[in-house]
Amino acid sequence: DVKVTQSSRYLVKRTGEKVFLECVQDMDHENMFWYRQDPGLGLRLIYFSYDVKMKEKGDIPEGYSVSREKKERFSLILESASTNQTSMYLCASSPGQLQETQYFGPGTRLLVL
Amino acid sequence: GENVEQHPSTLSVQEGDSAVIKCTYSDSASNYFPWYKQELGKGPQLIIDIRSNVGEKKDQRIAVTLNKTAKHFSLHITETQPEDSAVYFCAATPRGKLQFGAGTQVVVTP
């Protein structure tokens, strides 16, 4: 079974803090993704990576950055957390083609105070 | 812009009845249409998908239909059971990446 794990299920941070969300997949997938999920808006793509050290902006990259130093690990960074970044963050991975099944982690619910 | 619209946002059905969720998309280049189910406290999981060269696909109690001309696709769940209660997301693939609908909360009442 494909397993995508996220470092935290719940996180509380203060405005202005630097926040790291970690994601690890164990299936040697090429592609990894970060989404945020908000009620009524579905899942919106923040960033994705199709190879180590490669990244591309998604639909809502502002206020975020990412890092992929190893194939199995994809990190989402909030440089200076703001209250409008309070959300559920979902990581996903998929094999070679972009239009293949994406496997999601359980999500990290982030609250920024 | 590139949009995926999903209706209804909530759906309450009696156990044993059918449920239908509809999605429309705007980018005619989309050619892959997956459906994901998200149970409480979990990440979304693929339940069925369809590609643009196929009009319908079935997997036991779930089926998906695609009308490329009209740019809409639908999920059909027959003989609903309590474990079908979840949030369902459709997605299309404008520019090769998944674009999700807003989701449908399905509640199956005994």
GROMACS .gro file of C-alpha atoms in nm:
model
  223
    1ASP     CA    1   0.000   0.000   0.000
    2VAL     CA    2   0.112   0.352  -0.077
    3LYS     CA    3   0.173   0.551   0.234
    4VAL     CA    4   0.191   0.929   0.253
    5THR     CA    5   0.262   1.063   0.598
    6GLN     CA    6   0.252   1.419   0.726
    7SER     CA    7   0.455   1.528   1.025
    8SER     CA    8   0.170   1.673   1.228
    9ARG     CA    9  -0.209   1.629   1.239
   10TYR     CA   10  -0.266   1.956   1.426
   11LEU     CA   11  -0.048   2.263   1.456
   12VAL     CA   12  -0.097   2.598   1.632
   13LYS     CA   13   0.135   2.885   1.541
   14ARG     CA   14   0.151   3.258   1.596
   15THR     CA   15   0.135   3.527   1.329
   16GLY     CA   16   0.480   3.592   1.186
   17GLU     CA   17   0.627   3.253   1.277
   18LYS     CA   18   0.806   3.043   1.017
   19VAL     CA   19   0.620   2.715   0.977
   20PHE     CA   20   0.742   2.389   0.825
   21LEU     CA   21   0.503   2.116   0.712
   22GLU     CA   22   0.671   1.789   0.622
   23CYS     CA   23   0.548   1.513   0.394
   24VAL     CA   24   0.703   1.174   0.322
   25GLN     CA   25   0.596   0.908   0.072
   26ASP     CA   26   0.726   0.554   0.059
   27MET     CA   27   0.645   0.449  -0.299
   28ASP     CA   28   0.927   0.612  -0.494
   29HIS     CA   29   0.679   0.845  -0.666
   30GLU     CA   30   0.811   1.113  -0.899
   31ASN     CA   31   0.549   1.378  -0.825
   32MET     CA   32   0.454   1.539  -0.497
   33PHE     CA   33   0.194   1.804  -0.428
   34TRP     CA   34   0.078   2.044  -0.159
   35TYR     CA   35  -0.287   2.152  -0.143
   36ARG     CA   36  -0.489   2.353   0.099
   37GLN     CA   37  -0.850   2.261   0.169
   38ASP     CA   38  -1.104   2.522   0.275
   39PRO     CA   39  -1.482   2.481   0.309
   40GLY     CA   40  -1.663   2.563  -0.013
   41LEU     CA   41  -1.338   2.594  -0.209
   42GLY     CA   42  -1.234   2.232  -0.247
   43LEU     CA   43  -0.864   2.153  -0.279
   44ARG     CA   44  -0.641   2.421  -0.424
   45LEU     CA   45  -0.290   2.347  -0.545
   46ILE     CA   46  -0.013   2.547  -0.377
   47TYR     CA   47   0.301   2.392  -0.527
   48PHE     CA   48   0.408   2.068  -0.684
   49SER     CA   49   0.734   1.896  -0.764
   50TYR     CA   50   0.802   1.647  -1.042
   51ASP     CA   51   1.160   1.567  -0.945
   52VAL     CA   52   1.416   1.627  -0.673
   53LYS     CA   53   1.503   1.997  -0.645
   54MET     CA   54   1.236   2.081  -0.904
   55LYS     CA   55   0.923   2.276  -0.814
   56GLU     CA   56   0.640   2.454  -0.989
   57LYS     CA   57   0.386   2.701  -0.864
   58GLY     CA   58   0.028   2.593  -0.839
   59ASP     CA   59  -0.277   2.815  -0.827
   60ILE     CA   60  -0.213   2.984  -0.490
   61PRO     CA   61   0.164   2.996  -0.421
   62GLU     CA   62   0.172   3.340  -0.256
   63GLY     CA   63   0.305   3.326   0.100
   64TYR     CA   64   0.443   2.973   0.058
   65SER     CA   65   0.762   2.807  -0.055
   66VAL     CA   66   0.863   2.442  -0.089
   67SER     CA   67   1.168   2.225  -0.070
   68ARG     CA   68   1.240   1.884  -0.219
   69GLU     CA   69   1.593   1.775  -0.134
   70LYS     CA   70   1.512   1.402  -0.143
   71LYS     CA   71   1.269   1.214  -0.362
   72GLU     CA   72   1.058   1.089  -0.075
   73ARG     CA   73   1.025   1.419   0.113
   74PHE     CA   74   0.844   1.739   0.020
   75SER     CA   75   0.827   2.030   0.262
   76LEU     CA   76   0.589   2.324   0.263
   77ILE     CA   77   0.720   2.642   0.424
   78LEU     CA   78   0.520   2.939   0.544
   79GLU     CA   79   0.784   3.209   0.566
   80SER     CA   80   0.578   3.436   0.792
   81ALA     CA   81   0.249   3.278   0.895
   82SER     CA   82  -0.064   3.489   0.872
   83THR     CA   83  -0.416   3.425   1.001
   84ASN     CA   84  -0.548   3.375   0.646
   85GLN     CA   85  -0.323   3.070   0.619
   86THR     CA   86  -0.530   2.891   0.881
   87SER     CA   87  -0.644   2.586   0.687
   88MET     CA   88  -0.617   2.212   0.627
   89TYR     CA   89  -0.301   2.125   0.433
   90LEU     CA   90  -0.291   1.806   0.230
   91CYS     CA   91   0.014   1.645   0.075
   92ALA     CA   92  -0.014   1.400  -0.214
   93SER     CA   93   0.213   1.197  -0.437
   94SER     CA   94   0.174   1.026  -0.774
   95PRO     CA   95   0.390   0.815  -1.007
   96GLY     CA   96   0.542   0.929  -1.336
   97GLN     CA   97   0.255   1.087  -1.527
   98LEU     CA   98   0.082   1.393  -1.381
   99GLN     CA   99  -0.255   1.252  -1.478
  100GLU     CA  100  -0.240   0.951  -1.258
  101THR     CA  101  -0.390   0.865  -0.924
  102GLN     CA  102  -0.278   1.094  -0.647
  103TYR     CA  103  -0.233   0.943  -0.302
  104PHE     CA  104  -0.306   1.177  -0.016
  105GLY     CA  105  -0.176   1.203   0.336
  106PRO     CA  106  -0.416   1.252   0.630
  107GLY     CA  107  -0.370   1.628   0.636
  108THR     CA  108  -0.236   1.886   0.881
  109ARG     CA  109  -0.484   2.126   1.035
  110LEU     CA  110  -0.298   2.453   1.093
  111LEU     CA  111  -0.431   2.730   1.314
  112VAL     CA  112  -0.250   3.065   1.300
  113LEU     CA  113  -0.331   3.295   1.591
  114GLY     CA  114  -1.048   3.099  -1.586
  115GLU     CA  115  -1.034   2.721  -1.561
  116ASN     CA  116  -1.316   2.611  -1.337
  117VAL     CA  117  -1.470   2.291  -1.210
  118GLU     CA  118  -1.817   2.341  -1.070
  119GLN     CA  119  -1.970   2.072  -0.854
  120HIS     CA  120  -2.336   2.030  -0.745
  121PRO     CA  121  -2.496   1.985  -0.505
  122SER     CA  122  -2.283   2.099  -0.212
  123THR     CA  123  -2.478   1.873   0.026
  124LEU     CA  124  -2.684   1.565  -0.048
  125SER     CA  125  -2.894   1.368   0.197
  126VAL     CA  126  -3.022   1.029   0.081
  127GLN     CA  127  -3.206   0.742   0.243
  128GLU     CA  128  -3.013   0.420   0.272
  129GLY     CA  129  -3.073   0.210  -0.037
  130ASP     CA  130  -3.152   0.506  -0.262
  131SER     CA  131  -2.924   0.641  -0.535
  132ALA     CA  132  -2.704   0.949  -0.517
  133VAL     CA  133  -2.591   1.159  -0.812
  134ILE     CA  134  -2.325   1.431  -0.808
  135LYS     CA  135  -2.264   1.647  -1.115
  136CYS     CA  136  -1.960   1.843  -1.228
  137THR     CA  137  -1.894   2.076  -1.517
  138TYR     CA  138  -1.559   2.197  -1.644
  139SER     CA  139  -1.448   2.473  -1.876
  140ASP     CA  140  -1.119   2.358  -2.034
  141SER     CA  141  -1.190   2.136  -2.336
  142ALA     CA  142  -0.832   2.005  -2.318
  143SER     CA  143  -0.911   1.816  -1.994
  144ASN     CA  144  -0.893   1.443  -2.062
  145TYR     CA  145  -0.881   1.277  -1.720
  146PHE     CA  146  -1.161   1.299  -1.464
  147PRO     CA  147  -1.110   1.134  -1.124
  148TRP     CA  148  -1.346   1.121  -0.828
  149TYR     CA  149  -1.216   1.122  -0.471
  150LYS     CA  150  -1.389   1.031  -0.147
  151GLN     CA  151  -1.281   1.192   0.180
  152GLU     CA  152  -1.393   1.034   0.505
  153LEU     CA  153  -1.381   1.226   0.831
  154GLY     CA  154  -1.025   1.278   0.953
  155LYS     CA  155  -0.866   1.128   0.642
  156GLY     CA  156  -0.718   1.246   0.317
  157PRO     CA  157  -0.910   1.205  -0.011
  158GLN     CA  158  -0.891   0.866  -0.177
  159LEU     CA  159  -0.953   0.786  -0.543
  160ILE     CA  160  -1.271   0.583  -0.593
  161ILE     CA  161  -1.313   0.589  -0.971
  162ASP     CA  162  -1.179   0.775  -1.272
  163ILE     CA  163  -1.261   0.811  -1.640
  164ARG     CA  164  -1.064   0.921  -1.941
  165SER     CA  165  -1.197   1.122  -2.232
  166ASN     CA  166  -1.207   0.831  -2.476
  167VAL     CA  167  -1.471   0.656  -2.261
  168GLY     CA  168  -1.830   0.761  -2.197
  169GLU     CA  169  -1.910   0.552  -1.891
  170LYS     CA  170  -1.731   0.339  -1.635
  171LYS     CA  171  -1.869   0.121  -1.356
  172ASP     CA  172  -1.721  -0.035  -1.047
  173GLN     CA  173  -1.975  -0.228  -0.841
  174ARG     CA  174  -2.215   0.032  -0.694
  175ILE     CA  175  -2.043   0.338  -0.837
  176ALA     CA  176  -2.039   0.464  -1.194
  177VAL     CA  177  -1.915   0.772  -1.371
  178THR     CA  178  -2.047   0.918  -1.696
  179LEU     CA  179  -1.875   1.174  -1.916
  180ASN     CA  180  -2.022   1.402  -2.182
  181LYS     CA  181  -1.726   1.574  -2.346
  182THR     CA  182  -1.941   1.780  -2.580
  183ALA     CA  183  -2.134   1.932  -2.293
  184LYS     CA  184  -1.826   1.932  -2.065
  185HIS     CA  185  -1.992   1.760  -1.777
  186PHE     CA  186  -1.943   1.438  -1.586
  187SER     CA  187  -2.135   1.272  -1.306
  188LEU     CA  188  -2.088   1.024  -1.023
  189HIS     CA  189  -2.367   0.777  -0.954
  190ILE     CA  190  -2.384   0.572  -0.636
  191THR     CA  191  -2.655   0.305  -0.625
  192GLU     CA  192  -2.796   0.123  -0.321
  193THR     CA  193  -2.632   0.371  -0.085
  194GLN     CA  194  -2.504   0.247   0.249
  195PRO     CA  195  -2.405   0.435   0.568
  196GLU     CA  196  -2.036   0.391   0.481
  197ASP     CA  197  -2.094   0.600   0.167
  198SER     CA  198  -2.133   0.906   0.393
  199ALA     CA  199  -1.834   1.128   0.312
  200VAL     CA  200  -1.726   1.431   0.110
  201TYR     CA  201  -1.684   1.359  -0.261
  202PHE     CA  202  -1.465   1.565  -0.494
  203CYS     CA  203  -1.461   1.564  -0.871
  204ALA     CA  204  -1.160   1.687  -1.066
  205ALA     CA  205  -1.065   1.775  -1.421
  206THR     CA  206  -0.721   1.831  -1.572
  207PRO     CA  207  -0.679   2.173  -1.733
  208ARG     CA  208  -0.313   2.226  -1.824
  209GLY     CA  209  -0.241   1.868  -1.717
  210LYS     CA  210  -0.292   1.926  -1.342
  211LEU     CA  211  -0.586   1.831  -1.124
  212GLN     CA  212  -0.844   2.105  -1.065
  213PHE     CA  213  -1.092   2.003  -0.796
  214GLY     CA  214  -1.454   2.089  -0.750
  215ALA     CA  215  -1.570   2.236  -0.418
  216GLY     CA  216  -1.694   1.902  -0.287
  217THR     CA  217  -2.027   1.739  -0.201
  218GLN     CA  218  -2.111   1.632   0.154
  219VAL     CA  219  -2.313   1.310   0.122
  220VAL     CA  220  -2.513   1.192   0.422
  221VAL     CA  221  -2.680   0.852   0.406
  222THR     CA  222  -2.958   0.820   0.662
  223PRO     CA  223  -3.076   0.476   0.782
   0.00000   0.00000   0.00000
